[in-house]
Amino acid sequence: AASSGAAEKELKGLQKQSSDITGFKKLSRELNENEQALKDSRKRMDELGKAIEGAEKPSAALRKEYKAAQNEVNKLESATARQTKTLLKQEKALTAAGVDTKNLGREQGRLKGNIALATAAADKQRAALKSQAKAQSRLAEIQERTNKALQKAANLSLVAGAASRTANALLGPLNRVIEATREQERVEKQLEARILSTGSAAGLTA
């Protein structure tokens, strides 16, 4: 995956090479053991065959033992043929990957050092990716809190606007009543002033 990075990819490749070498050595050892067992089984089968040929009347037990030795030879021949084919295929793949199959001990030492370096690089890269993911998570958290604060402010603004409109609707008629009352008081004062003024004038005339 792209997120794993070049160091992780290199590490996996080196680990695969190391695993392939281990498998190659194991199969080589098993093949050598089976080849030796095949050699011993063939020798035993030849001895039993000669014993049967030399016997005037071979016993059933001798013939049975010879048959068992023959079956063992056939089984080992099949096993060694299969292992040889697999071993050649593995050797070809290792050689293509740059591994010297004639000096596997040195190759394993080289890989061990390279794996240590690649592991350190991969660990460093994983730590950097983890730190980056943590920072992105923190940023997303801050963004979410900011969005919530903005939404809350918008809601408060809407509530304030609605309250203002409600207050205006309630105070409008009241203001008109107050204004009418004040107007009536002015008219009454003006009328009273006129009456007073008229009364004074009449007194002077008499």
mmCIF file with all atom_site columns, C-alpha atoms in Angstrom:
data_model
loop_
_atom_site.group_PDB
_atom_site.id
_atom_site.type_symbol
_atom_site.label_atom_id
_atom_site.label_alt_id
_atom_site.label_comp_id
_atom_site.label_asym_id
_atom_site.label_entity_id
_atom_site.label_seq_id
_atom_site.pdbx_PDB_ins_code
_atom_site.Cartn_x
_atom_site.Cartn_y
_atom_site.Cartn_z
_atom_site.occupancy
_atom_site.B_iso_or_equiv
_atom_site.pdbx_formal_charge
_atom_site.auth_seq_id
_atom_site.auth_comp_id
_atom_site.auth_asym_id
_atom_site.auth_atom_id
_atom_site.pdbx_PDB_model_num
ATOM 1   C CA . ALA A 1 1   ? 0.000   0.000   0.000   1.00 0.00 ? 1   ALA A CA 1
ATOM 2   C CA . ALA A 1 2   ? 1.171   3.558   -0.642  1.00 0.00 ? 2   ALA A CA 1
ATOM 3   C CA . SER A 1 3   ? 0.883   4.423   3.066   1.00 0.00 ? 3   SER A CA 1
ATOM 4   C CA . SER A 1 4   ? 3.436   1.749   4.028   1.00 0.00 ? 4   SER A CA 1
ATOM 5   C CA . GLY A 1 5   ? 6.210   3.623   2.191   1.00 0.00 ? 5   GLY A CA 1
ATOM 6   C CA . ALA A 1 6   ? 9.428   2.602   0.482   1.00 0.00 ? 6   ALA A CA 1
ATOM 7   C CA . ALA A 1 7   ? 11.161  1.499   3.704   1.00 0.00 ? 7   ALA A CA 1
ATOM 8   C CA . GLU A 1 8   ? 8.348   -0.911  4.576   1.00 0.00 ? 8   GLU A CA 1
ATOM 9   C CA . LYS A 1 9   ? 8.376   -2.312  1.053   1.00 0.00 ? 9   LYS A CA 1
ATOM 10  C CA . GLU A 1 10  ? 12.145  -2.821  1.123   1.00 0.00 ? 10  GLU A CA 1
ATOM 11  C CA . LEU A 1 11  ? 11.944  -4.512  4.517   1.00 0.00 ? 11  LEU A CA 1
ATOM 12  C CA . LYS A 1 12  ? 9.335   -6.984  3.295   1.00 0.00 ? 12  LYS A CA 1
ATOM 13  C CA . GLY A 1 13  ? 11.469  -7.787  0.244   1.00 0.00 ? 13  GLY A CA 1
ATOM 14  C CA . LEU A 1 14  ? 14.536  -8.481  2.393   1.00 0.00 ? 14  LEU A CA 1
ATOM 15  C CA . GLN A 1 15  ? 12.527  -10.596 4.820   1.00 0.00 ? 15  GLN A CA 1
ATOM 16  C CA . LYS A 1 16  ? 11.191  -12.643 1.913   1.00 0.00 ? 16  LYS A CA 1
ATOM 17  C CA . GLN A 1 17  ? 14.715  -13.228 0.619   1.00 0.00 ? 17  GLN A CA 1
ATOM 18  C CA . SER A 1 18  ? 15.811  -14.361 4.076   1.00 0.00 ? 18  SER A CA 1
ATOM 19  C CA . SER A 1 19  ? 12.812  -16.701 4.314   1.00 0.00 ? 19  SER A CA 1
ATOM 20  C CA . ASP A 1 20  ? 13.515  -18.060 0.822   1.00 0.00 ? 20  ASP A CA 1
ATOM 21  C CA . ILE A 1 21  ? 17.136  -18.807 1.737   1.00 0.00 ? 21  ILE A CA 1
ATOM 22  C CA . THR A 1 22  ? 16.033  -20.595 4.911   1.00 0.00 ? 22  THR A CA 1
ATOM 23  C CA . GLY A 1 23  ? 13.581  -22.675 2.881   1.00 0.00 ? 23  GLY A CA 1
ATOM 24  C CA . PHE A 1 24  ? 16.217  -23.415 0.244   1.00 0.00 ? 24  PHE A CA 1
ATOM 25  C CA . LYS A 1 25  ? 18.709  -24.622 2.858   1.00 0.00 ? 25  LYS A CA 1
ATOM 26  C CA . LYS A 1 26  ? 16.068  -26.786 4.550   1.00 0.00 ? 26  LYS A CA 1
ATOM 27  C CA . LEU A 1 27  ? 15.052  -28.399 1.263   1.00 0.00 ? 27  LEU A CA 1
ATOM 28  C CA . SER A 1 28  ? 18.718  -28.965 0.342   1.00 0.00 ? 28  SER A CA 1
ATOM 29  C CA . ARG A 1 29  ? 19.285  -30.740 3.637   1.00 0.00 ? 29  ARG A CA 1
ATOM 30  C CA . GLU A 1 30  ? 16.167  -32.889 3.219   1.00 0.00 ? 30  GLU A CA 1
ATOM 31  C CA . LEU A 1 31  ? 17.213  -33.782 -0.339  1.00 0.00 ? 31  LEU A CA 1
ATOM 32  C CA . ASN A 1 32  ? 20.664  -34.845 0.842   1.00 0.00 ? 32  ASN A CA 1
ATOM 33  C CA . GLU A 1 33  ? 19.096  -37.011 3.543   1.00 0.00 ? 33  GLU A CA 1
ATOM 34  C CA . ASN A 1 34  ? 16.702  -38.637 1.082   1.00 0.00 ? 34  ASN A CA 1
ATOM 35  C CA . GLU A 1 35  ? 19.487  -39.226 -1.444  1.00 0.00 ? 35  GLU A CA 1
ATOM 36  C CA . GLN A 1 36  ? 21.510  -40.996 1.232   1.00 0.00 ? 36  GLN A CA 1
ATOM 37  C CA . ALA A 1 37  ? 18.435  -43.013 2.281   1.00 0.00 ? 37  ALA A CA 1
ATOM 38  C CA . LEU A 1 38  ? 17.830  -43.902 -1.376  1.00 0.00 ? 38  LEU A CA 1
ATOM 39  C CA . LYS A 1 39  ? 21.410  -45.058 -1.749  1.00 0.00 ? 39  LYS A CA 1
ATOM 40  C CA . ASP A 1 40  ? 21.084  -47.267 1.351   1.00 0.00 ? 40  ASP A CA 1
ATOM 41  C CA . SER A 1 41  ? 17.700  -48.637 0.214   1.00 0.00 ? 41  SER A CA 1
ATOM 42  C CA . ARG A 1 42  ? 19.075  -49.535 -3.219  1.00 0.00 ? 42  ARG A CA 1
ATOM 43  C CA . LYS A 1 43  ? 22.000  -51.312 -1.635  1.00 0.00 ? 43  LYS A CA 1
ATOM 44  C CA . ARG A 1 44  ? 19.658  -53.263 0.623   1.00 0.00 ? 44  ARG A CA 1
ATOM 45  C CA . MET A 1 45  ? 17.377  -54.122 -2.278  1.00 0.00 ? 45  MET A CA 1
ATOM 46  C CA . ASP A 1 46  ? 20.374  -55.392 -4.308  1.00 0.00 ? 46  ASP A CA 1
ATOM 47  C CA . GLU A 1 47  ? 21.511  -57.551 -1.393  1.00 0.00 ? 47  GLU A CA 1
ATOM 48  C CA . LEU A 1 48  ? 18.054  -59.041 -1.010  1.00 0.00 ? 48  LEU A CA 1
ATOM 49  C CA . GLY A 1 49  ? 17.823  -59.599 -4.783  1.00 0.00 ? 49  GLY A CA 1
ATOM 50  C CA . LYS A 1 50  ? 21.115  -61.509 -4.726  1.00 0.00 ? 50  LYS A CA 1
ATOM 51  C CA . ALA A 1 51  ? 19.930  -63.504 -1.730  1.00 0.00 ? 51  ALA A CA 1
ATOM 52  C CA . ILE A 1 52  ? 16.806  -64.514 -3.601  1.00 0.00 ? 52  ILE A CA 1
ATOM 53  C CA . GLU A 1 53  ? 18.816  -65.454 -6.690  1.00 0.00 ? 53  GLU A CA 1
ATOM 54  C CA . GLY A 1 54  ? 21.224  -67.503 -4.593  1.00 0.00 ? 54  GLY A CA 1
ATOM 55  C CA . ALA A 1 55  ? 18.544  -69.363 -2.697  1.00 0.00 ? 55  ALA A CA 1
ATOM 56  C CA . GLU A 1 56  ? 17.354  -72.640 -4.089  1.00 0.00 ? 56  GLU A CA 1
ATOM 57  C CA . LYS A 1 57  ? 13.901  -71.933 -2.746  1.00 0.00 ? 57  LYS A CA 1
ATOM 58  C CA . PRO A 1 58  ? 13.540  -68.330 -1.445  1.00 0.00 ? 58  PRO A CA 1
ATOM 59  C CA . SER A 1 59  ? 11.268  -68.029 1.561   1.00 0.00 ? 59  SER A CA 1
ATOM 60  C CA . ALA A 1 60  ? 8.110   -65.952 1.562   1.00 0.00 ? 60  ALA A CA 1
ATOM 61  C CA . ALA A 1 61  ? 9.631   -63.742 4.253   1.00 0.00 ? 61  ALA A CA 1
ATOM 62  C CA . LEU A 1 62  ? 12.659  -63.029 2.065   1.00 0.00 ? 62  LEU A CA 1
ATOM 63  C CA . ARG A 1 63  ? 10.494  -62.148 -0.913  1.00 0.00 ? 63  ARG A CA 1
ATOM 64  C CA . LYS A 1 64  ? 8.331   -59.927 1.300   1.00 0.00 ? 64  LYS A CA 1
ATOM 65  C CA . GLU A 1 65  ? 11.395  -58.100 2.603   1.00 0.00 ? 65  GLU A CA 1
ATOM 66  C CA . TYR A 1 66  ? 12.660  -57.601 -0.941  1.00 0.00 ? 66  TYR A CA 1
ATOM 67  C CA . LYS A 1 67  ? 9.268   -56.181 -1.995  1.00 0.00 ? 67  LYS A CA 1
ATOM 68  C CA . ALA A 1 68  ? 9.289   -53.745 0.942   1.00 0.00 ? 68  ALA A CA 1
ATOM 69  C CA . ALA A 1 69  ? 12.822  -52.601 0.005   1.00 0.00 ? 69  ALA A CA 1
ATOM 70  C CA . GLN A 1 70  ? 11.738  -52.117 -3.579  1.00 0.00 ? 70  GLN A CA 1
ATOM 71  C CA . ASN A 1 71  ? 8.729   -50.010 -2.497  1.00 0.00 ? 71  ASN A CA 1
ATOM 72  C CA . GLU A 1 72  ? 11.007  -47.899 -0.310  1.00 0.00 ? 72  GLU A CA 1
ATOM 73  C CA . VAL A 1 73  ? 13.333  -47.285 -3.251  1.00 0.00 ? 73  VAL A CA 1
ATOM 74  C CA . ASN A 1 74  ? 10.422  -46.259 -5.459  1.00 0.00 ? 74  ASN A CA 1
ATOM 75  C CA . LYS A 1 75  ? 9.103   -43.895 -2.789  1.00 0.00 ? 75  LYS A CA 1
ATOM 76  C CA . LEU A 1 76  ? 12.484  -42.263 -2.237  1.00 0.00 ? 76  LEU A CA 1
ATOM 77  C CA . GLU A 1 77  ? 13.105  -41.927 -5.976  1.00 0.00 ? 77  GLU A CA 1
ATOM 78  C CA . SER A 1 78  ? 9.830   -40.037 -6.366  1.00 0.00 ? 78  SER A CA 1
ATOM 79  C CA . ALA A 1 79  ? 10.590  -37.841 -3.349  1.00 0.00 ? 79  ALA A CA 1
ATOM 80  C CA . THR A 1 80  ? 14.119  -36.945 -4.476  1.00 0.00 ? 80  THR A CA 1
ATOM 81  C CA . ALA A 1 81  ? 12.943  -36.204 -8.028  1.00 0.00 ? 81  ALA A CA 1
ATOM 82  C CA . ARG A 1 82  ? 10.241  -33.854 -6.695  1.00 0.00 ? 82  ARG A CA 1
ATOM 83  C CA . GLN A 1 83  ? 12.640  -32.170 -4.275  1.00 0.00 ? 83  GLN A CA 1
ATOM 84  C CA . THR A 1 84  ? 15.303  -31.728 -6.950  1.00 0.00 ? 84  THR A CA 1
ATOM 85  C CA . LYS A 1 85  ? 12.825  -30.014 -9.261  1.00 0.00 ? 85  LYS A CA 1
ATOM 86  C CA . THR A 1 86  ? 11.644  -27.668 -6.495  1.00 0.00 ? 86  THR A CA 1
ATOM 87  C CA . LEU A 1 87  ? 15.203  -26.936 -5.404  1.00 0.00 ? 87  LEU A CA 1
ATOM 88  C CA . LEU A 1 88  ? 16.262  -25.945 -8.923  1.00 0.00 ? 88  LEU A CA 1
ATOM 89  C CA . LYS A 1 89  ? 13.265  -23.625 -9.186  1.00 0.00 ? 89  LYS A CA 1
ATOM 90  C CA . GLN A 1 90  ? 14.105  -21.977 -5.857  1.00 0.00 ? 90  GLN A CA 1
ATOM 91  C CA . GLU A 1 91  ? 17.767  -21.634 -6.800  1.00 0.00 ? 91  GLU A CA 1
ATOM 92  C CA . LYS A 1 92  ? 16.815  -19.895 -10.035 1.00 0.00 ? 92  LYS A CA 1
ATOM 93  C CA . ALA A 1 93  ? 14.560  -17.437 -8.181  1.00 0.00 ? 93  ALA A CA 1
ATOM 94  C CA . LEU A 1 94  ? 17.248  -16.668 -5.581  1.00 0.00 ? 94  LEU A CA 1
ATOM 95  C CA . THR A 1 95  ? 19.891  -16.105 -8.258  1.00 0.00 ? 95  THR A CA 1
ATOM 96  C CA . ALA A 1 96  ? 17.533  -13.732 -10.085 1.00 0.00 ? 96  ALA A CA 1
ATOM 97  C CA . ALA A 1 97  ? 17.112  -11.806 -6.813  1.00 0.00 ? 97  ALA A CA 1
ATOM 98  C CA . GLY A 1 98  ? 20.886  -11.388 -6.548  1.00 0.00 ? 98  GLY A CA 1
ATOM 99  C CA . VAL A 1 99  ? 21.530  -14.126 -3.974  1.00 0.00 ? 99  VAL A CA 1
ATOM 100 C CA . ASP A 1 100 ? 24.687  -16.228 -4.290  1.00 0.00 ? 100 ASP A CA 1
ATOM 101 C CA . THR A 1 101 ? 23.376  -19.734 -3.643  1.00 0.00 ? 101 THR A CA 1
ATOM 102 C CA . LYS A 1 102 ? 26.952  -21.052 -3.461  1.00 0.00 ? 102 LYS A CA 1
ATOM 103 C CA . ASN A 1 103 ? 27.648  -18.983 -0.365  1.00 0.00 ? 103 ASN A CA 1
ATOM 104 C CA . LEU A 1 104 ? 24.410  -18.871 1.583   1.00 0.00 ? 104 LEU A CA 1
ATOM 105 C CA . GLY A 1 105 ? 26.085  -18.198 4.925   1.00 0.00 ? 105 GLY A CA 1
ATOM 106 C CA . ARG A 1 106 ? 27.557  -14.935 3.665   1.00 0.00 ? 106 ARG A CA 1
ATOM 107 C CA . GLU A 1 107 ? 24.240  -14.003 2.018   1.00 0.00 ? 107 GLU A CA 1
ATOM 108 C CA . GLN A 1 108 ? 22.361  -14.554 5.258   1.00 0.00 ? 108 GLN A CA 1
ATOM 109 C CA . GLY A 1 109 ? 24.825  -12.332 7.105   1.00 0.00 ? 109 GLY A CA 1
ATOM 110 C CA . ARG A 1 110 ? 24.413  -9.598  4.508   1.00 0.00 ? 110 ARG A CA 1
ATOM 111 C CA . LEU A 1 111 ? 20.635  -9.847  4.685   1.00 0.00 ? 111 LEU A CA 1
ATOM 112 C CA . LYS A 1 112 ? 20.683  -9.743  8.476   1.00 0.00 ? 112 LYS A CA 1
ATOM 113 C CA . GLY A 1 113 ? 22.467  -6.382  8.404   1.00 0.00 ? 113 GLY A CA 1
ATOM 114 C CA . ASN A 1 114 ? 20.222  -4.997  5.668   1.00 0.00 ? 114 ASN A CA 1
ATOM 115 C CA . ILE A 1 115 ? 17.093  -6.142  7.508   1.00 0.00 ? 115 ILE A CA 1
ATOM 116 C CA . ALA A 1 116 ? 18.265  -4.352  10.663  1.00 0.00 ? 116 ALA A CA 1
ATOM 117 C CA . LEU A 1 117 ? 18.749  -1.104  8.718   1.00 0.00 ? 117 LEU A CA 1
ATOM 118 C CA . ALA A 1 118 ? 15.440  -1.472  6.864   1.00 0.00 ? 118 ALA A CA 1
ATOM 119 C CA . THR A 1 119 ? 13.622  -2.247  10.120  1.00 0.00 ? 119 THR A CA 1
ATOM 120 C CA . ALA A 1 120 ? 14.953  0.939   11.723  1.00 0.00 ? 120 ALA A CA 1
ATOM 121 C CA . ALA A 1 121 ? 13.926  2.974   8.665   1.00 0.00 ? 121 ALA A CA 1
ATOM 122 C CA . ALA A 1 122 ? 10.460  1.377   8.596   1.00 0.00 ? 122 ALA A CA 1
ATOM 123 C CA . ASP A 1 123 ? 9.982   2.025   12.334  1.00 0.00 ? 123 ASP A CA 1
ATOM 124 C CA . LYS A 1 124 ? 10.943  5.664   11.821  1.00 0.00 ? 124 LYS A CA 1
ATOM 125 C CA . GLN A 1 125 ? 8.519   5.964   8.924   1.00 0.00 ? 125 GLN A CA 1
ATOM 126 C CA . ARG A 1 126 ? 5.700   4.337   10.875  1.00 0.00 ? 126 ARG A CA 1
ATOM 127 C CA . ALA A 1 127 ? 6.321   6.756   13.755  1.00 0.00 ? 127 ALA A CA 1
ATOM 128 C CA . ALA A 1 128 ? 6.180   9.700   11.339  1.00 0.00 ? 128 ALA A CA 1
ATOM 129 C CA . LEU A 1 129 ? 2.935   8.428   9.813   1.00 0.00 ? 129 LEU A CA 1
ATOM 130 C CA . LYS A 1 130 ? 1.454   7.904   13.272  1.00 0.00 ? 130 LYS A CA 1
ATOM 131 C CA . SER A 1 131 ? 2.437   11.446  14.269  1.00 0.00 ? 131 SER A CA 1
ATOM 132 C CA . GLN A 1 132 ? 0.927   12.800  11.058  1.00 0.00 ? 132 GLN A CA 1
ATOM 133 C CA . ALA A 1 133 ? -2.309  10.893  11.623  1.00 0.00 ? 133 ALA A CA 1
ATOM 134 C CA . LYS A 1 134 ? -2.462  12.219  15.195  1.00 0.00 ? 134 LYS A CA 1
ATOM 135 C CA . ALA A 1 135 ? -1.961  15.790  13.957  1.00 0.00 ? 135 ALA A CA 1
ATOM 136 C CA . GLN A 1 136 ? -4.677  15.362  11.328  1.00 0.00 ? 136 GLN A CA 1
ATOM 137 C CA . SER A 1 137 ? -7.041  13.966  13.958  1.00 0.00 ? 137 SER A CA 1
ATOM 138 C CA . ARG A 1 138 ? -6.294  16.933  16.224  1.00 0.00 ? 138 ARG A CA 1
ATOM 139 C CA . LEU A 1 139 ? -6.880  19.339  13.337  1.00 0.00 ? 139 LEU A CA 1
ATOM 140 C CA . ALA A 1 140 ? -10.199 17.675  12.539  1.00 0.00 ? 140 ALA A CA 1
ATOM 141 C CA . GLU A 1 141 ? -11.190 17.935  16.200  1.00 0.00 ? 141 GLU A CA 1
ATOM 142 C CA . ILE A 1 142 ? -10.365 21.666  16.251  1.00 0.00 ? 142 ILE A CA 1
ATOM 143 C CA . GLN A 1 143 ? -12.277 22.172  13.004  1.00 0.00 ? 143 GLN A CA 1
ATOM 144 C CA . GLU A 1 144 ? -15.299 20.388  14.451  1.00 0.00 ? 144 GLU A CA 1
ATOM 145 C CA . ARG A 1 145 ? -15.248 22.539  17.583  1.00 0.00 ? 145 ARG A CA 1
ATOM 146 C CA . THR A 1 146 ? -14.894 25.681  15.442  1.00 0.00 ? 146 THR A CA 1
ATOM 147 C CA . ASN A 1 147 ? -17.873 24.662  13.298  1.00 0.00 ? 147 ASN A CA 1
ATOM 148 C CA . LYS A 1 148 ? -19.964 24.035  16.402  1.00 0.00 ? 148 LYS A CA 1
ATOM 149 C CA . ALA A 1 149 ? -19.014 27.431  17.831  1.00 0.00 ? 149 ALA A CA 1
ATOM 150 C CA . LEU A 1 150 ? -19.913 29.162  14.576  1.00 0.00 ? 150 LEU A CA 1
ATOM 151 C CA . GLN A 1 151 ? -23.235 27.322  14.452  1.00 0.00 ? 151 GLN A CA 1
ATOM 152 C CA . LYS A 1 152 ? -23.970 28.305  18.046  1.00 0.00 ? 152 LYS A CA 1
ATOM 153 C CA . ALA A 1 153 ? -23.159 31.941  17.265  1.00 0.00 ? 153 ALA A CA 1
ATOM 154 C CA . ALA A 1 154 ? -25.435 31.834  14.230  1.00 0.00 ? 154 ALA A CA 1
ATOM 155 C CA . ASN A 1 155 ? -28.244 30.344  16.326  1.00 0.00 ? 155 ASN A CA 1
ATOM 156 C CA . LEU A 1 156 ? -27.803 33.067  18.966  1.00 0.00 ? 156 LEU A CA 1
ATOM 157 C CA . SER A 1 157 ? -27.914 35.719  16.257  1.00 0.00 ? 157 SER A CA 1
ATOM 158 C CA . LEU A 1 158 ? -31.173 34.274  14.955  1.00 0.00 ? 158 LEU A CA 1
ATOM 159 C CA . VAL A 1 159 ? -32.625 34.197  18.467  1.00 0.00 ? 159 VAL A CA 1
ATOM 160 C CA . ALA A 1 160 ? -31.540 37.803  19.097  1.00 0.00 ? 160 ALA A CA 1
ATOM 161 C CA . GLY A 1 161 ? -33.106 38.911  15.813  1.00 0.00 ? 161 GLY A CA 1
ATOM 162 C CA . ALA A 1 162 ? -36.363 37.165  16.646  1.00 0.00 ? 162 ALA A CA 1
ATOM 163 C CA . ALA A 1 163 ? -36.410 38.733  20.139  1.00 0.00 ? 163 ALA A CA 1
ATOM 164 C CA . SER A 1 164 ? -35.824 42.167  18.672  1.00 0.00 ? 164 SER A CA 1
ATOM 165 C CA . ARG A 1 165 ? -38.672 41.751  16.216  1.00 0.00 ? 165 ARG A CA 1
ATOM 166 C CA . THR A 1 166 ? -40.976 40.507  18.994  1.00 0.00 ? 166 THR A CA 1
ATOM 167 C CA . ALA A 1 167 ? -40.076 43.482  21.203  1.00 0.00 ? 167 ALA A CA 1
ATOM 168 C CA . ASN A 1 168 ? -40.768 45.920  18.378  1.00 0.00 ? 168 ASN A CA 1
ATOM 169 C CA . ALA A 1 169 ? -44.111 44.268  17.721  1.00 0.00 ? 169 ALA A CA 1
ATOM 170 C CA . LEU A 1 170 ? -45.082 44.600  21.391  1.00 0.00 ? 170 LEU A CA 1
ATOM 171 C CA . LEU A 1 171 ? -43.711 48.120  21.959  1.00 0.00 ? 171 LEU A CA 1
ATOM 172 C CA . GLY A 1 172 ? -45.151 49.631  18.757  1.00 0.00 ? 172 GLY A CA 1
ATOM 173 C CA . PRO A 1 173 ? -48.796 49.902  19.964  1.00 0.00 ? 173 PRO A CA 1
ATOM 174 C CA . LEU A 1 174 ? -47.655 50.951  23.445  1.00 0.00 ? 174 LEU A CA 1
ATOM 175 C CA . ASN A 1 175 ? -45.548 53.761  22.020  1.00 0.00 ? 175 ASN A CA 1
ATOM 176 C CA . ARG A 1 176 ? -48.496 54.922  19.967  1.00 0.00 ? 176 ARG A CA 1
ATOM 177 C CA . VAL A 1 177 ? -50.719 55.012  23.104  1.00 0.00 ? 177 VAL A CA 1
ATOM 178 C CA . ILE A 1 178 ? -48.081 56.968  25.013  1.00 0.00 ? 178 ILE A CA 1
ATOM 179 C CA . GLU A 1 179 ? -47.684 59.389  22.123  1.00 0.00 ? 179 GLU A CA 1
ATOM 180 C CA . ALA A 1 180 ? -51.500 59.878  21.897  1.00 0.00 ? 180 ALA A CA 1
ATOM 181 C CA . THR A 1 181 ? -51.658 60.504  25.645  1.00 0.00 ? 181 THR A CA 1
ATOM 182 C CA . ARG A 1 182 ? -48.907 63.073  25.403  1.00 0.00 ? 182 ARG A CA 1
ATOM 183 C CA . GLU A 1 183 ? -50.685 64.746  22.477  1.00 0.00 ? 183 GLU A CA 1
ATOM 184 C CA . GLN A 1 184 ? -53.912 64.899  24.459  1.00 0.00 ? 184 GLN A CA 1
ATOM 185 C CA . GLU A 1 185 ? -52.078 66.463  27.387  1.00 0.00 ? 185 GLU A CA 1
ATOM 186 C CA . ARG A 1 186 ? -50.637 69.142  25.091  1.00 0.00 ? 186 ARG A CA 1
ATOM 187 C CA . VAL A 1 187 ? -54.069 69.905  23.669  1.00 0.00 ? 187 VAL A CA 1
ATOM 188 C CA . GLU A 1 188 ? -55.573 70.155  27.148  1.00 0.00 ? 188 GLU A CA 1
ATOM 189 C CA . LYS A 1 189 ? -52.802 72.473  28.307  1.00 0.00 ? 189 LYS A CA 1
ATOM 190 C CA . GLN A 1 190 ? -53.264 74.647  25.242  1.00 0.00 ? 190 GLN A CA 1
ATOM 191 C CA . LEU A 1 191 ? -57.021 74.763  25.842  1.00 0.00 ? 191 LEU A CA 1
ATOM 192 C CA . GLU A 1 192 ? -56.542 75.622  29.494  1.00 0.00 ? 192 GLU A CA 1
ATOM 193 C CA . ALA A 1 193 ? -54.149 78.382  28.547  1.00 0.00 ? 193 ALA A CA 1
ATOM 194 C CA . ARG A 1 194 ? -56.664 79.838  26.141  1.00 0.00 ? 194 ARG A CA 1
ATOM 195 C CA . ILE A 1 195 ? -59.421 79.753  28.743  1.00 0.00 ? 195 ILE A CA 1
ATOM 196 C CA . LEU A 1 196 ? -57.216 81.506  31.237  1.00 0.00 ? 196 LEU A CA 1
ATOM 197 C CA . SER A 1 197 ? -56.198 84.019  28.647  1.00 0.00 ? 197 SER A CA 1
ATOM 198 C CA . THR A 1 198 ? -59.879 84.728  27.697  1.00 0.00 ? 198 THR A CA 1
ATOM 199 C CA . GLY A 1 199 ? -60.899 85.112  31.342  1.00 0.00 ? 199 GLY A CA 1
ATOM 200 C CA . SER A 1 200 ? -58.193 87.677  32.000  1.00 0.00 ? 200 SER A CA 1
ATOM 201 C CA . ALA A 1 201 ? -59.190 89.711  28.983  1.00 0.00 ? 201 ALA A CA 1
ATOM 202 C CA . ALA A 1 202 ? -62.877 89.814  30.066  1.00 0.00 ? 202 ALA A CA 1
ATOM 203 C CA . GLY A 1 203 ? -61.920 91.104  33.527  1.00 0.00 ? 203 GLY A CA 1
ATOM 204 C CA . LEU A 1 204 ? -59.969 93.958  32.095  1.00 0.00 ? 204 LEU A CA 1
ATOM 205 C CA . THR A 1 205 ? -62.859 94.997  29.846  1.00 0.00 ? 205 THR A CA 1
ATOM 206 C CA . ALA A 1 206 ? -65.343 95.177  32.745  1.00 0.00 ? 206 ALA A CA 1
#
